[in-house]
Structures are given as structure tokens and as C-alpha cells.
Coordinates of C-alpha atoms and ligand atoms in Angstrom, one line a residue:
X1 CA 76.8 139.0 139.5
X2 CA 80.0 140.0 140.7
X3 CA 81.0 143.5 139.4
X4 CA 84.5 144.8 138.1
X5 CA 85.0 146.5 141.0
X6 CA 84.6 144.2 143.2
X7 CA 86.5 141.7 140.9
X8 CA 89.3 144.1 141.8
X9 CA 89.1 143.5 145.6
X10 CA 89.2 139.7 144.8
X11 CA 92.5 139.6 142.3
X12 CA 95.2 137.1 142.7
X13 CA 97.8 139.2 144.2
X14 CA 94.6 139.6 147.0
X15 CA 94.4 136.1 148.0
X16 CA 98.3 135.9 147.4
X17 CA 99.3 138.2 150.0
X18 CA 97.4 136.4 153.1
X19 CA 99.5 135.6 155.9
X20 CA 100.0 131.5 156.6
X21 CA 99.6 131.8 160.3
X22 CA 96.5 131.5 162.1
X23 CA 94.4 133.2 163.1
X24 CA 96.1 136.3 161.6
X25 CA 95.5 134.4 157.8
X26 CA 91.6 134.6 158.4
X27 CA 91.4 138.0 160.0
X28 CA 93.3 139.4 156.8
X29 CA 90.2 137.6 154.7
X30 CA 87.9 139.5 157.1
X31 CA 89.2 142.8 156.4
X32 CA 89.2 141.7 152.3
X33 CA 85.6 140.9 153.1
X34 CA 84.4 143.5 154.9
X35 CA 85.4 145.9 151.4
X36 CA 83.5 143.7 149.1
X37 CA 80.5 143.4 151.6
X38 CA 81.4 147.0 153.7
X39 CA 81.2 148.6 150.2
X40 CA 77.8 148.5 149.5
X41 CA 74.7 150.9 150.1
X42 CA 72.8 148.4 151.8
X43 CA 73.6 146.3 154.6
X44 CA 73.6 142.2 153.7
X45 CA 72.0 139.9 156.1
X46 CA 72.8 136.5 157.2
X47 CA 71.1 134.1 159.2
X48 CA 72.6 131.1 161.1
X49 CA 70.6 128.2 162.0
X50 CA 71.8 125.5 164.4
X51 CA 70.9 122.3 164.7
X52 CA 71.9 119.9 167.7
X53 CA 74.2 120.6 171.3
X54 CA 75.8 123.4 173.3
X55 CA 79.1 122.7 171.1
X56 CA 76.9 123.4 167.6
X57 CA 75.6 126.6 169.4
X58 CA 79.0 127.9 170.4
X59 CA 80.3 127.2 166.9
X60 CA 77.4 129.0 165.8
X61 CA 77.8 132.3 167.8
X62 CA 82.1 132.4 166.0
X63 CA 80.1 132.2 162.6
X64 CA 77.7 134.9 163.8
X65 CA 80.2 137.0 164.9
X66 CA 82.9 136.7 161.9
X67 CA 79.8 137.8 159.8
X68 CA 78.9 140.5 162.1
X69 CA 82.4 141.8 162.1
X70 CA 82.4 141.7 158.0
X71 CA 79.4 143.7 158.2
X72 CA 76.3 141.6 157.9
X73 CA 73.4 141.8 159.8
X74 CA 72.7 138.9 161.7
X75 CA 69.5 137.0 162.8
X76 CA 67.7 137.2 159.2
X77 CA 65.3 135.1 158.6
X78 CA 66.9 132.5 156.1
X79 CA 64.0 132.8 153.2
X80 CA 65.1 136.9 152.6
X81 CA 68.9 136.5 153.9
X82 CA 71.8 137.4 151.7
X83 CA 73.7 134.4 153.4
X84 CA 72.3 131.5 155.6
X85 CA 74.9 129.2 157.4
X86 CA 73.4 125.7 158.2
X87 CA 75.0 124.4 161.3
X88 CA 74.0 121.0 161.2
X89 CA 73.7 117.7 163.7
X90 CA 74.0 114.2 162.9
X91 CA 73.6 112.8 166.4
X92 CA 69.9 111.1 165.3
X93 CA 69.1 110.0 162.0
X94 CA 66.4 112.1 161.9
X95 CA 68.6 115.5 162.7
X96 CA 70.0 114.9 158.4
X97 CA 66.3 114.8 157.3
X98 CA 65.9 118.5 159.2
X99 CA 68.4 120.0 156.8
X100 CA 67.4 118.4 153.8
X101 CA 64.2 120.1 154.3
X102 CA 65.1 123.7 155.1
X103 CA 67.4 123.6 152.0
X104 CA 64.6 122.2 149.7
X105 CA 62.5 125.1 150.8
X106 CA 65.1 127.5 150.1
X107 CA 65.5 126.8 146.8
X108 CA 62.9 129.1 145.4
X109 CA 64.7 132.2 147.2
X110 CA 67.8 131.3 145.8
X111 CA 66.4 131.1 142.2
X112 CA 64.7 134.3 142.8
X113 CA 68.2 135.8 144.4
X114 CA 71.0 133.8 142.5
X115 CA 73.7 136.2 144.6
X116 CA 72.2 134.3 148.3
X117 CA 75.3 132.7 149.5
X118 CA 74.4 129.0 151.0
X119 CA 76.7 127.7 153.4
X120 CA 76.2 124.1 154.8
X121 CA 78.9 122.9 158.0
X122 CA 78.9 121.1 161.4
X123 CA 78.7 117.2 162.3
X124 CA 77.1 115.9 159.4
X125 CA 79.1 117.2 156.9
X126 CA 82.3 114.9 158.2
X127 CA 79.9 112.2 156.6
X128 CA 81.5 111.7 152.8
X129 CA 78.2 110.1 151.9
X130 CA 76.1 113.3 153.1
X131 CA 78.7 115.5 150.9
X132 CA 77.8 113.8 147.9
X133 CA 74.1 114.0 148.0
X134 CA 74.3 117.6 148.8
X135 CA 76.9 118.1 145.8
X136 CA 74.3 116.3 143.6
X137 CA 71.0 117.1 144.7
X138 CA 71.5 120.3 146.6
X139 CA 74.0 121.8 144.1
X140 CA 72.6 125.4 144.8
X141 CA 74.8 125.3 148.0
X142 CA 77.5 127.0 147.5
X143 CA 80.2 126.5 150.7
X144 CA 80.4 122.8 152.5
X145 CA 82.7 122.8 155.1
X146 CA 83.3 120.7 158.3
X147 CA 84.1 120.4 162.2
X148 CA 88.0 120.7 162.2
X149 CA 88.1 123.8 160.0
X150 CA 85.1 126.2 161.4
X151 CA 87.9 128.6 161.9
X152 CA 88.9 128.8 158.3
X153 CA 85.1 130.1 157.0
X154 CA 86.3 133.8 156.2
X155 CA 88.6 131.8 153.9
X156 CA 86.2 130.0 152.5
X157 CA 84.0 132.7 151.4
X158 CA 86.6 134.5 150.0
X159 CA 87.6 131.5 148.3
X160 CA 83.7 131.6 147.3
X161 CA 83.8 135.7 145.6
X162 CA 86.7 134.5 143.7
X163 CA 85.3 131.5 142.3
X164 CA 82.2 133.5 141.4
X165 CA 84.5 135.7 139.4
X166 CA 86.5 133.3 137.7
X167 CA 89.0 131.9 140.1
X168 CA 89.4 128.6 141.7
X169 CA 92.3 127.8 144.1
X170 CA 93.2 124.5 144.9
X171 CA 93.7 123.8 148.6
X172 CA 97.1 122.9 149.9
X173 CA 96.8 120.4 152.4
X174 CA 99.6 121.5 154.4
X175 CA 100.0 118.3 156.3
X176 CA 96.0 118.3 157.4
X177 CA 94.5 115.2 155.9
X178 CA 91.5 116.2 154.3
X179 CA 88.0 114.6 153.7
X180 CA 86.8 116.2 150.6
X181 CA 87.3 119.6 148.6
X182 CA 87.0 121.3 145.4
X183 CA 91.1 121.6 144.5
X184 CA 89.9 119.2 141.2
X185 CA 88.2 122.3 140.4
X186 CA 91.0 124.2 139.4
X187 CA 92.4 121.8 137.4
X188 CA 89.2 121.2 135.5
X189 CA 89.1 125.4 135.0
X190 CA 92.5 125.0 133.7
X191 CA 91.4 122.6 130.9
X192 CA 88.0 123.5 129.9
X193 CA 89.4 127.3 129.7
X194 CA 91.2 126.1 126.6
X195 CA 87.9 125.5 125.1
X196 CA 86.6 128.5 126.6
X197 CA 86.1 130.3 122.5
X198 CA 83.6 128.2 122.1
X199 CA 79.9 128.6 123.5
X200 CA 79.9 124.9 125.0
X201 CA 82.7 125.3 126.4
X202 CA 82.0 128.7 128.1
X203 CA 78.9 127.0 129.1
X204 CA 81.2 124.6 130.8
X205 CA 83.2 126.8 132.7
X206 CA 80.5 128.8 133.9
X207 CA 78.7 125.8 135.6
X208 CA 81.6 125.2 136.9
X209 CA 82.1 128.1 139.1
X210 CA 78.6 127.5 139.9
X211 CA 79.5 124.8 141.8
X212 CA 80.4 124.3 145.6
X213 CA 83.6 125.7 147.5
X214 CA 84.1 122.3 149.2
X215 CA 86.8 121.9 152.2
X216 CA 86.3 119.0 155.0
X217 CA 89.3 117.5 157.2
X218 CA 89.0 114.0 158.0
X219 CA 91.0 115.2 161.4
X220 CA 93.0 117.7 162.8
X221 CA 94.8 118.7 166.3
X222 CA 95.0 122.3 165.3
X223 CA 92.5 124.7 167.8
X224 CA 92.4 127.9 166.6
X225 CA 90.9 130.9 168.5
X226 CA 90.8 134.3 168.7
X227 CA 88.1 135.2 166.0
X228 CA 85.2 136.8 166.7
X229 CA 82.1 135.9 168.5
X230 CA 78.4 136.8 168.8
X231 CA 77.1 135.8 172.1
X232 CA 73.1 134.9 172.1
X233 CA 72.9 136.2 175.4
X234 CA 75.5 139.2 176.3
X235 CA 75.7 137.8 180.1
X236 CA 75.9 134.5 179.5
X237 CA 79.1 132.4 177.5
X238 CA 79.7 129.4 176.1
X239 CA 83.6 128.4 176.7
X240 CA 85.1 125.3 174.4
X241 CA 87.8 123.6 177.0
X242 CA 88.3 120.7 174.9
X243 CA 86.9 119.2 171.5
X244 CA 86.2 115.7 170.2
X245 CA 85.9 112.2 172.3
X246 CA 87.5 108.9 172.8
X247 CA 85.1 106.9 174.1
X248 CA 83.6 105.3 171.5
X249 CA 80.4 104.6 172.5
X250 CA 78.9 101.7 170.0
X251 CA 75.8 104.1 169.3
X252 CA 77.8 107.4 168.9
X253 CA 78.4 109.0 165.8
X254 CA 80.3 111.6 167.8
X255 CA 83.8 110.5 167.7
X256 CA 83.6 109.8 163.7
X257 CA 82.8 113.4 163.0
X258 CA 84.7 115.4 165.8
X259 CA 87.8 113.8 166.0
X260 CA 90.1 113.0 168.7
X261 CA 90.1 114.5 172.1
X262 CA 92.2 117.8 172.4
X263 CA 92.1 120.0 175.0
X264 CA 93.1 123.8 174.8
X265 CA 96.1 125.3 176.9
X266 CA 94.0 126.5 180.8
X267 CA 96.4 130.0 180.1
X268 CA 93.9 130.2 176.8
X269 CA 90.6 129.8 178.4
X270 CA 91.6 131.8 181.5
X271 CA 92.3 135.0 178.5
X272 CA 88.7 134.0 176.9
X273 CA 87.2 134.2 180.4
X274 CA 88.7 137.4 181.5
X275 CA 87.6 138.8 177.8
X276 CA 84.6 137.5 179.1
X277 CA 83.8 139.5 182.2
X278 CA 85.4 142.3 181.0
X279 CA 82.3 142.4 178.4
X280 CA 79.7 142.0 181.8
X281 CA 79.1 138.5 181.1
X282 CA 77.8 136.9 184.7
X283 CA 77.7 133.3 183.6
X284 CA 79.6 130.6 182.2
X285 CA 79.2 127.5 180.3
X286 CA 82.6 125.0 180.2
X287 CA 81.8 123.0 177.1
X288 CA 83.4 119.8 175.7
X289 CA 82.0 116.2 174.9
X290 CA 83.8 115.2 178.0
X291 CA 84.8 117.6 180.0
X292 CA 86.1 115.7 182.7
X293 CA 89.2 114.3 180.7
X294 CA 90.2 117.6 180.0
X295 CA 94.0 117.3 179.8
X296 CA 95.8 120.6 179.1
X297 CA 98.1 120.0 181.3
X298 CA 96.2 120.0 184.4
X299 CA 93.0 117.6 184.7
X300 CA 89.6 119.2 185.3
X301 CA 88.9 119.3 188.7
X302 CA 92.5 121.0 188.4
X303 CA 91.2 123.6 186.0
X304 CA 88.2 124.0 187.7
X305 CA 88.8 124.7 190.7
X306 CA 91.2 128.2 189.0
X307 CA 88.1 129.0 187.0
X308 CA 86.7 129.1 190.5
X309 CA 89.2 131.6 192.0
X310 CA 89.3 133.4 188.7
X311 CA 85.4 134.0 189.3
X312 CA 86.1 135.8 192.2
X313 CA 88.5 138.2 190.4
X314 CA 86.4 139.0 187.3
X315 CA 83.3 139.1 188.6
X316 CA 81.6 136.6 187.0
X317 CA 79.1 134.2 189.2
X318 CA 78.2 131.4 187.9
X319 CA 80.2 128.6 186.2
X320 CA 78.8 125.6 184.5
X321 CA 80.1 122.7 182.6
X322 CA 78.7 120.0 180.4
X323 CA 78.7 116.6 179.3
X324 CA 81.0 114.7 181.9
X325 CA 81.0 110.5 181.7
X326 CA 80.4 108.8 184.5
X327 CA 83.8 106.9 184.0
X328 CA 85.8 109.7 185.0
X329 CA 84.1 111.4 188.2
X330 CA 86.4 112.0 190.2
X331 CA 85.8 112.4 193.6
X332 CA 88.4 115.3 193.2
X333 CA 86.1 116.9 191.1
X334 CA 83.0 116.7 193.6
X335 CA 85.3 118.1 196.4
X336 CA 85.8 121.0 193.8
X337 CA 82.3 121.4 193.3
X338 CA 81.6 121.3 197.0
X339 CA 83.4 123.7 198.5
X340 CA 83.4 126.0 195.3
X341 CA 81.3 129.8 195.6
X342 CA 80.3 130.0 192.0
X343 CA 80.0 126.3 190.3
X344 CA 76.5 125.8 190.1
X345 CA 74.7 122.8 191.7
X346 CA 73.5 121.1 188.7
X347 CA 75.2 118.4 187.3
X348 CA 74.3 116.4 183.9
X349 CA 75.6 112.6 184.1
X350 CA 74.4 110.8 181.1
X351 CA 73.3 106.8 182.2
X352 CA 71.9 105.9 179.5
X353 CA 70.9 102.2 180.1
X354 CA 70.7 100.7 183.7
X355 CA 71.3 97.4 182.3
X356 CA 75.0 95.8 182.8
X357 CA 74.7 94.2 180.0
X358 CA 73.6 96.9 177.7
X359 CA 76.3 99.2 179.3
X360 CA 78.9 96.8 178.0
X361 CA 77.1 96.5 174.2
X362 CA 77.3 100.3 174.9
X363 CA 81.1 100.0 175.5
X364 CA 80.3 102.7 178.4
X365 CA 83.1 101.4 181.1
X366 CA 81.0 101.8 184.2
X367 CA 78.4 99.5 185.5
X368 CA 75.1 100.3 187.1
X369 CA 76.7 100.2 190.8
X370 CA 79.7 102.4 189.8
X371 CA 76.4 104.6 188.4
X372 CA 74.6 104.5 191.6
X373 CA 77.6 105.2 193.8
X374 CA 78.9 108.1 192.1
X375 CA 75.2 110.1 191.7
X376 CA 75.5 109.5 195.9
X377 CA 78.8 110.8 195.9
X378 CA 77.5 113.9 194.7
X379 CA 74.2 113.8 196.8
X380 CA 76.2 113.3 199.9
X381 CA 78.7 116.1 199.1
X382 CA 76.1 118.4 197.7
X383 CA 72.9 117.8 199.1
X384 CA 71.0 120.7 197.1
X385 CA 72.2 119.3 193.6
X386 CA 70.3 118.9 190.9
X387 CA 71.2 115.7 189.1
X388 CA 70.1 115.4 185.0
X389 CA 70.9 112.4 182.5
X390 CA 70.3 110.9 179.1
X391 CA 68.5 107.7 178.9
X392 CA 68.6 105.0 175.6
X393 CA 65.5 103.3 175.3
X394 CA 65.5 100.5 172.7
X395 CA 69.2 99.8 172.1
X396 CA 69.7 96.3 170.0
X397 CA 68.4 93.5 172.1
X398 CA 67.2 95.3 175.0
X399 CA 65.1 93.1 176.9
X400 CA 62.2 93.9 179.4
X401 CA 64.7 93.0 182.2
X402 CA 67.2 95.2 181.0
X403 CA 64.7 97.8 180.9
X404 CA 63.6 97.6 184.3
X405 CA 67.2 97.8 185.5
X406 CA 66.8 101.8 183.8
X407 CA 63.8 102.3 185.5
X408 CA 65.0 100.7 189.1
X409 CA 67.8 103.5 188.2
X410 CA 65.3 106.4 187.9
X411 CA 63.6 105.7 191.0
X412 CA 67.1 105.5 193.0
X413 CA 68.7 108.4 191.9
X414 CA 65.1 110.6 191.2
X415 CA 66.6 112.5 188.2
X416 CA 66.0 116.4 188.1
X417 CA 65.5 116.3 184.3
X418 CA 66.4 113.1 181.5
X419 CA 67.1 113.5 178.1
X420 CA 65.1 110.5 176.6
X421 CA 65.6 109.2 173.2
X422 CA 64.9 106.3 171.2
X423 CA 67.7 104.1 169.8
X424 CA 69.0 105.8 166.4
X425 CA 70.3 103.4 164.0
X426 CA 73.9 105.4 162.9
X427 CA 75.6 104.1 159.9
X428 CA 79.1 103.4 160.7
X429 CA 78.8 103.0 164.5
X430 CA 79.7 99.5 166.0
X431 CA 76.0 99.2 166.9
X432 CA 74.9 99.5 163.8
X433 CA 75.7 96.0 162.7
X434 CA 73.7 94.5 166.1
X435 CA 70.5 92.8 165.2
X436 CA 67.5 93.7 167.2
X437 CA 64.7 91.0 167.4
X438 CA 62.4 93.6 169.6
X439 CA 59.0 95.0 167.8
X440 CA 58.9 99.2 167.6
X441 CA 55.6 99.0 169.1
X442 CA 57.3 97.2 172.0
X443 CA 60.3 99.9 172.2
X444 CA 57.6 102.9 171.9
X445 CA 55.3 101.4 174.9
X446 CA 58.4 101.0 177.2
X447 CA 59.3 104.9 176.3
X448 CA 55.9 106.4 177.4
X449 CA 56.7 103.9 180.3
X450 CA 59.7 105.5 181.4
X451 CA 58.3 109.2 180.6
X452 CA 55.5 108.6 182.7
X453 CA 57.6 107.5 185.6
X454 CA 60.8 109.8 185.4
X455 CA 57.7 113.0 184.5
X456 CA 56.2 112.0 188.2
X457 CA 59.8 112.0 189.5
X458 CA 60.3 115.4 188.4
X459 CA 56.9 116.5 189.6
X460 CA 57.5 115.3 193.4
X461 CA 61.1 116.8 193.1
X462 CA 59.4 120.1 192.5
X463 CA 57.0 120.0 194.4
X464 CA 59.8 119.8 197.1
X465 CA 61.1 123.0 196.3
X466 CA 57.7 125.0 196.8
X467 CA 58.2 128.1 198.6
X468 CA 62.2 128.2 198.9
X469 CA 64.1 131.3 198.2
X470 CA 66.7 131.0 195.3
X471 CA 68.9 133.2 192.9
X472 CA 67.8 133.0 189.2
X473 CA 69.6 134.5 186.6
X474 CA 66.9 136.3 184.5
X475 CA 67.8 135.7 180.6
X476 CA 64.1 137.3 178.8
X477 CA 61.3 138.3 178.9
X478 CA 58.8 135.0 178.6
X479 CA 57.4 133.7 175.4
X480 CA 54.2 132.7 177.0
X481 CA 53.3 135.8 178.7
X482 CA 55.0 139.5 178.2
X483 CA 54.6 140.2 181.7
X484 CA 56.6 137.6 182.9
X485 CA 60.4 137.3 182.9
X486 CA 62.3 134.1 182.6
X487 CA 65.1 132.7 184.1
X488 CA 67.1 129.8 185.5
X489 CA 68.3 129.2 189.1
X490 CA 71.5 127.5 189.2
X491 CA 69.8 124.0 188.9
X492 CA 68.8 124.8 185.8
X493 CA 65.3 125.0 187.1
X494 CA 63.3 127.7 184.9
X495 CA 61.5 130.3 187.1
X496 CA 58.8 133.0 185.4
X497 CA 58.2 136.1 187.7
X498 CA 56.4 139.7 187.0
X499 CA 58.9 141.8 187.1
X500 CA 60.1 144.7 184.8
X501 CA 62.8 143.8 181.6
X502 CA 65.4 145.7 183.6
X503 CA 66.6 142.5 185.4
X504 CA 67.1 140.6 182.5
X505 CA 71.0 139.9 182.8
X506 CA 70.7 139.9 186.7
X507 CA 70.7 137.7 189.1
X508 CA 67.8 138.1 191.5
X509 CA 66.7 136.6 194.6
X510 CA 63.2 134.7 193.9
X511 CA 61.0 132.5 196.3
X512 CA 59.2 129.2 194.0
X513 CA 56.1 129.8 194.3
X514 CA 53.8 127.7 192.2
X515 CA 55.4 124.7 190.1
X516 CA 53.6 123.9 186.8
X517 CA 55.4 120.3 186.2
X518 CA 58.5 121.9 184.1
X519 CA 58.7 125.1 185.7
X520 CA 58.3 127.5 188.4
X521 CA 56.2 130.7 188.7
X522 CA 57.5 133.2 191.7
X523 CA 58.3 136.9 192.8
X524 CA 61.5 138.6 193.5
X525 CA 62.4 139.1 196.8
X526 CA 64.8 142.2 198.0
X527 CA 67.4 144.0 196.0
X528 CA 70.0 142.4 193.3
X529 CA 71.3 139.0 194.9
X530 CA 74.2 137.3 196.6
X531 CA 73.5 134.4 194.6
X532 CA 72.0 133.2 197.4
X533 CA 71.9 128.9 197.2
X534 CA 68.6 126.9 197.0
X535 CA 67.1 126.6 200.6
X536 CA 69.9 128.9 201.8
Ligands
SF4_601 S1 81.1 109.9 175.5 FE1 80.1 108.4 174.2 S2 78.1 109.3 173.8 FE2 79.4 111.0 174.6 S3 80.2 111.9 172.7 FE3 81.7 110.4 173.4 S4 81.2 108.6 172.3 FE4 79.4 109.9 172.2

């Protein structure tokens, strides 16, 4: 119930006097928030939960820390939580059916504590069909917005208070075209508060401010930074260089729920790195769908190779990227990567089918050869790299041949690590409409297949590595076993040793000792590293 006092805080000379530009307009709503949530005698809690990539968890850690900086305790667990943020995935069919079920089992903590504030956002909600079921059936959810406007979620739950005390404000649009909202809201208020004498019609009105504070953008080519941010790990940082894609891939839902590609200004991610090392972080993660058509002005072998030199001046060690397309590999970008001192030898380069003639259906633009001879470009120039990729098994019409083609590609390029998934069906993808003839128990026999083989690849590449001296960043202390602490050497690989806590957030020099399939055990060798290189 939302007290006179607070009402106060939420009047309509409040909300009036926030500034247009952004991001100053949502820090004002932060500094509202933080008197209607500051104000209390107890501290509220939030919990986030993420579903899906590196992008979702980067969004994930700017929701985290806009709560954080209004004054909620973060990392609640979502049954007891004064507000739980679902950042959701729609990659898979099956990532929707994930959320549907956390919120059904949510249900009884919001009917015992009708004040919990449920927030839904992230990839699926750019679907207009997912909107509507959660509006009907979910209708405890109280805030729905999507992936253009993350920046704009102080304003939304102020927008949220205010409905909960009586006010609803229409959205302007201001030139952004948008999805879905709740502006019909506030005419509806207008016309049942004429009615509002009588008990039906306060009835009326009240379930109307029950209902959800709704904003999605169908697009946008606005990026707007500068908001807080709660990193899960304090030495380690996820840094957005560009959103959306253009590819189009005929399975990906991607493109229909991110938007066009758009790349921030390199001046704006150098500020974010230096903020960056200036906070101790030791590692970085360049994030985009595709990084490597990154096109702020400068392409990304461009850009990377200042991040490089910039690493030298801040202090910070490592530098990572992910996902890059095949397509656009430059060999610019491997001579980057060669003769750079702190990006990491590891690099992800989805394949997905081996076939040609799946990669067309695919509408990839590369072929298996262009595959083959860019993973050997990168061998050749970096003979200690560690090579990962997502495989497709089961597309529409896949047939054994093309599936051998995938697995003659495996046992070429000997994969560090593959993502594997099965073919999701995604409504309103071009591949969507393809018939497929082939049985599931076919599809689900050639996916063990392939796990068995690319599993023994992985194995023998391990195996390999038995007894060389690397630097691994330690990150925590291992679920498995107190006494060990985890970390990942710049492959990616993910090495246990006894040590003591205290090098968590270092990077230590280990020798592999015993590998155990998917990971390393080891000891530490000498004092805090050089980052010295695998084998080196
Ligand atoms: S490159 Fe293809 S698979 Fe990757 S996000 Fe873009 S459309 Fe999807």
C-alpha cells in the first residue's frame, strides 16, 4: 500500500520536473527512488535472474547496479525479494517455458506480499505474442519492458509507484516507434474516474492500477550509457562495443528482438575501460552479436588493436571478445591478435553446419572451405589458440551426408569446446516455414554422435596440455571442493588448484596437472604472474 508520504515523493510536479536528456532523465528517477526506497527502516531486496548470453548478463549487472544505487540489496533469492527482475532469453523455444515457470511459482509470494514488485524484460519480451500471454495470464507482473529501452528501468518503476498511487502517464513516443505500452491506460483512468462515486466503478479503477507498466520499442538507434553497474566479478567486465545483428540467419530469432546493428563511439568504450581499471578490474570481455563488424568509425581489428595499447596503460591484462562470424575474419584481425600482449588466445567461431548446402538454407555467407581456411589462418598465426564453436544439429532437411560434412569439420579443425544444440523451431524466422521430413529419433542419435566424437576431441586436446605451465586468472573458490580454487587460463580452460582464497582476482602462474575431461586440476607455481602464455 503506498502511504501518503510516500504519495508525496511521487506527485505530478515529481515526474514533471525530470530532465529530457539521457542519461541525466533516469539518474533524476534514481535519486526520486532512492527517497521512496532510501526512506525506509529496512533495507528492500531484489533479485535478478538471467536467462541466456554474455549480452543478457551484462544487461543484467546495469539492472543490478541501478537497484543497488537506489538502495536495494541485491542477490535475494526471488521467493522472499521485495523486487525480482526476469531477464529473459528467447534464443530456444524452450528458454520461454523457463520463465513461465519461475513466475508460476512466484505467485504464492506475491499473494502473500502484494507490495513485491515483478519486473519481466530482455529478448523475449520484443515478442508481441509473449506480451500478451504475460498481460493475461501472468497479470501479477507488474513492469514488461524490452531490449532497446533497458536504460529507461529507473523510469519505469517510478512510472510503476505512481501508478500504484493513482497515476498513469501515457508514454510519448518521441520519435521511437514503440512495440507495446500502457499509454491506453491513462486514458481509460481518465473515463472510469468519472464513475469513480460509485463502488463498481472504484472497483474498476483500482484493477486498473493493478495492471502492468508496459513499454517495449519495436527499434531504436539510441545507446545510452553511463548508469550504473554491478559487476558479478569485481576483476573481471563485460564491455558492450556494439548491439544487434544483420545477418539474418534463417534460424535466428536474434535480429527480430535486438534490432539493427549499432556500434558505440571507440572514445566511449575507451572511458568505460579506463573506469574499468581504475576500479582493479584485470579482465575484459568485448561483447556484441558480431563483434567483428563493429563500425564506430574504425572496424574491429582497428579498435582492437587501441584496446591493446590502452591495456598497457591501465593495467588491465587480459582482453576478450565474443561472438565473431566467420564471414568477417579478417586476416587484419588475426595479425591483431598475433602480435597483441594481452588478447587472449581463445577464439569462439560459430560453424554451425559443415554442410554447403545447409550453410546456404542457413543464409550464413561462408562455405565449409572459407570455414576451414580461416580456423588455419588462426592456427598458423597463433599456434597455442584455443578454437570453440556452435554446432546445429537437425536443421530442416539435414541429411546424413550433410551431417557427416559437420563431423569431417570437427575432426579437421579439433575444436577446444562446441556449443551443441538441437534445431529450435522459432516462430517468425525464415526457417520456420522449411518442412523437415527427418524422424527426432534420427536427429537425437546423430547428436550423441557428434558429442561422442567432438567429447574425445576435447579429451586428446587436453590431454596435450598435461604438465605445461600457464597463467589462470583465479575467479572462486570451487563449488565442488572448498579447498580448491577455480580459474580460467586464457583459453578459457578451467583449472582447480589448493590454494588459499587470497588469489582469487589474480592471475597466477599454474602447471596442468591432471585433466578430468572438462577441466584441469594443478598447483601454483612462483609468485603473482607475467601472464605467462601456454607452453611459454
Ligand atoms: S550472426 Fe546469425 S546466429 Fe548470430 S546473432 Fe546474428 S543472426 Fe543470429
Amino acid at each position: 500500500m503506498i502511504s501518503e508520504s510516500l504519495k508525496e515523493l511521487l506527485k505530478d510536479d515529481v515526474f514533471a520536473a525530470a530532465p529530457a536528456e539521457e542519461p541525466q532523465r533516469q539518474h533524476y528517477f534514481i535519486e526520486q527512488l532512492k527517497k521512496v526506497f532510501g526512506g525506509s527502516d529496512r533495507r528492500y531486496t531484489a533479485a535478478v535472474v538471467t536467462f541466456g548470453c554474455q549480452m543478457n548478463a551484462r544487461d543484467s549487472e546495469k539492472l543490478e547496479g541501478i537497484l543497488s544505487e537506489i538502495g536495494f540489496a541485491t542477490g535475494a533469492d526471488e521467493q522472499d525479494a521485495d523486487f525480482v527482475a526476469f531477464n529473459t532469453c528467447t534464443v530456444r523455444e524452450n528458454a520461454n517455458e523457463h520463465l513461465y515457470g519461475r513466475l508460476g511459482r512466484l505467485k504464492s509470494a506475491k499473494t502473500k506480499n502484494r507490495d513485491m514488485i515483478i519486473s519481466v524484460c530482455g529478448c523475449m519480451m520484443q515478442e508481441a505474442d509473449e506480451i500478451e500471454k504475460l498481460r493475461s495470464r501472468y497479470s501479477f507482473v507488474d513492469i514488461i519492458f524490452g531490449t532497446h529501452n533497458l536504460y529507461t528501468f529507473p523510469e519505469l518503476l517510478f512510472r510503476l509507484l505512481r501508478k500504484r498511487s493513482g497515476s498513469v502517464d501515457a508514454f510519448d513516443d518521441n520519435g521511437i516507434r514503440m512495440l507495446t505500452s500502457s499509454s491506453d491506460d491513462a486514458v481509460r483512468l481518465d473515463r472510469l474516474m468519472r464513475y469513480s462515486g460509485t463502488a463498481s466503478g472504484q472497483k474498476d479503477i483500482e484493477k486498473l492500477l493493478r495492471r502492468p507498466v508496459v513499454s517495449v520499442w519495436e527499434g531504436s538507434d539510441r545507446i545510452v550509457e553511463k548508469l550504473p553497474s554491478k559487476r558479478k566479478y569485481p576483476f573481471k567486465q563485460g564491455i558492450n562495443i556494439m548491439f544487434g545483428c544483420n545477418n539474418f540467419c534463417s534460424y535466428c530469432i536474434v535480429p527480430y528482438v535486438r534490432g539493427r546493428e549499432k556500434s558505440r563511439l571507440p572514445e566511449e568504450i575507451f572511458d568505460e575501460i579506463r573506469a574499468a581499471a581504475s576500479e582493479g578490474v584485470k579482465e575484459i570481455m568485448l561483447l556484441g552479436q558480431n563483434v567483428n563488424s563493429y563500425s564506430g568509425g574504425i572496424n574491429f581489428a582497428q579498435l582492437l588493436r587501441q584496446i591493446d595499447s590502452l591495456c598497457d596503460e591501465t593495467g588491465i591484462e587480459r582482453i576478450r571478445f565474443m561472438t565473431s562470424h566467420p564471414k568477417d575474419l579478417s586476416d587484419e584481425l588475426i595479425e591483431v591478435m598475433a602480435s597483441s600482449k594481452h588478447v587472449c588466445r581463445q577464439f569462439h567461431l560459430p560453424l554451425q553446419s559443415g554442410s554447403d548446402r545447409i550453410l546456404k538454407l542457413m543464409n550464413r555467407h561462408y562455405d565449409k572451405e572459407r570455414f576451414l581456411e580461416r580456423a588455419a589462418a588462426l592456427k598458423a598465426a597463433m599456434p597455442d589458440i584455443s578454437i570453440s564453436t556452435d554446432i546445429i544439429v537437425g536443421f530442416p532437411g539435414e541429411t546424413e551426408r550433410d551431417f557427416l560434412e559437420t563431423l569431417d569439420v570437427l575432426g579437421r579443425v579439433r575444436f577446444d569446446s562446441a556449443f551443441t544444440f538441437i534445431y529450435s523451431r522459432r516462430e517468425g524466422t525464415p526457417a520456420a516455414a522449411l518442412e523437415d521430413p527427418t524422424e527426432e529419433s534420427v536427429i537425437k542419435e546423430r547428436f550423441e554422435r557428434l558429442l561422442g566424437f567432438q567429447n574425445g576431441i576435447v579429451e586428446e586436446n587436453l590431454n596435450a596440455l598435461a604438465g605445461k605451465k600457464c597463467g589462470v586468472l583465479f575467479e572462486e573458490i570451487s563449488e565442488y571442493d572448498p579447498g580448491l580454487i577455480t580459474g580460467k587460463t586464457e583459453q578459457g580452460i578451467t583449472v582447480h588448484v589448493p590454494a588459499d582464497p587470497g588469489i582469487i582476482g589474480q592471475i597466477r602462474d599454474v602447471v596442468l596437472e591432471e585433466n578430468h575431461k572438462f577441466y584441469f586440476t594443478g598447483s601454483l607455481v612462483g609468485k603473482e604472474s607475467n601472464a605467462t602464455r601456454i607452453g611459454g
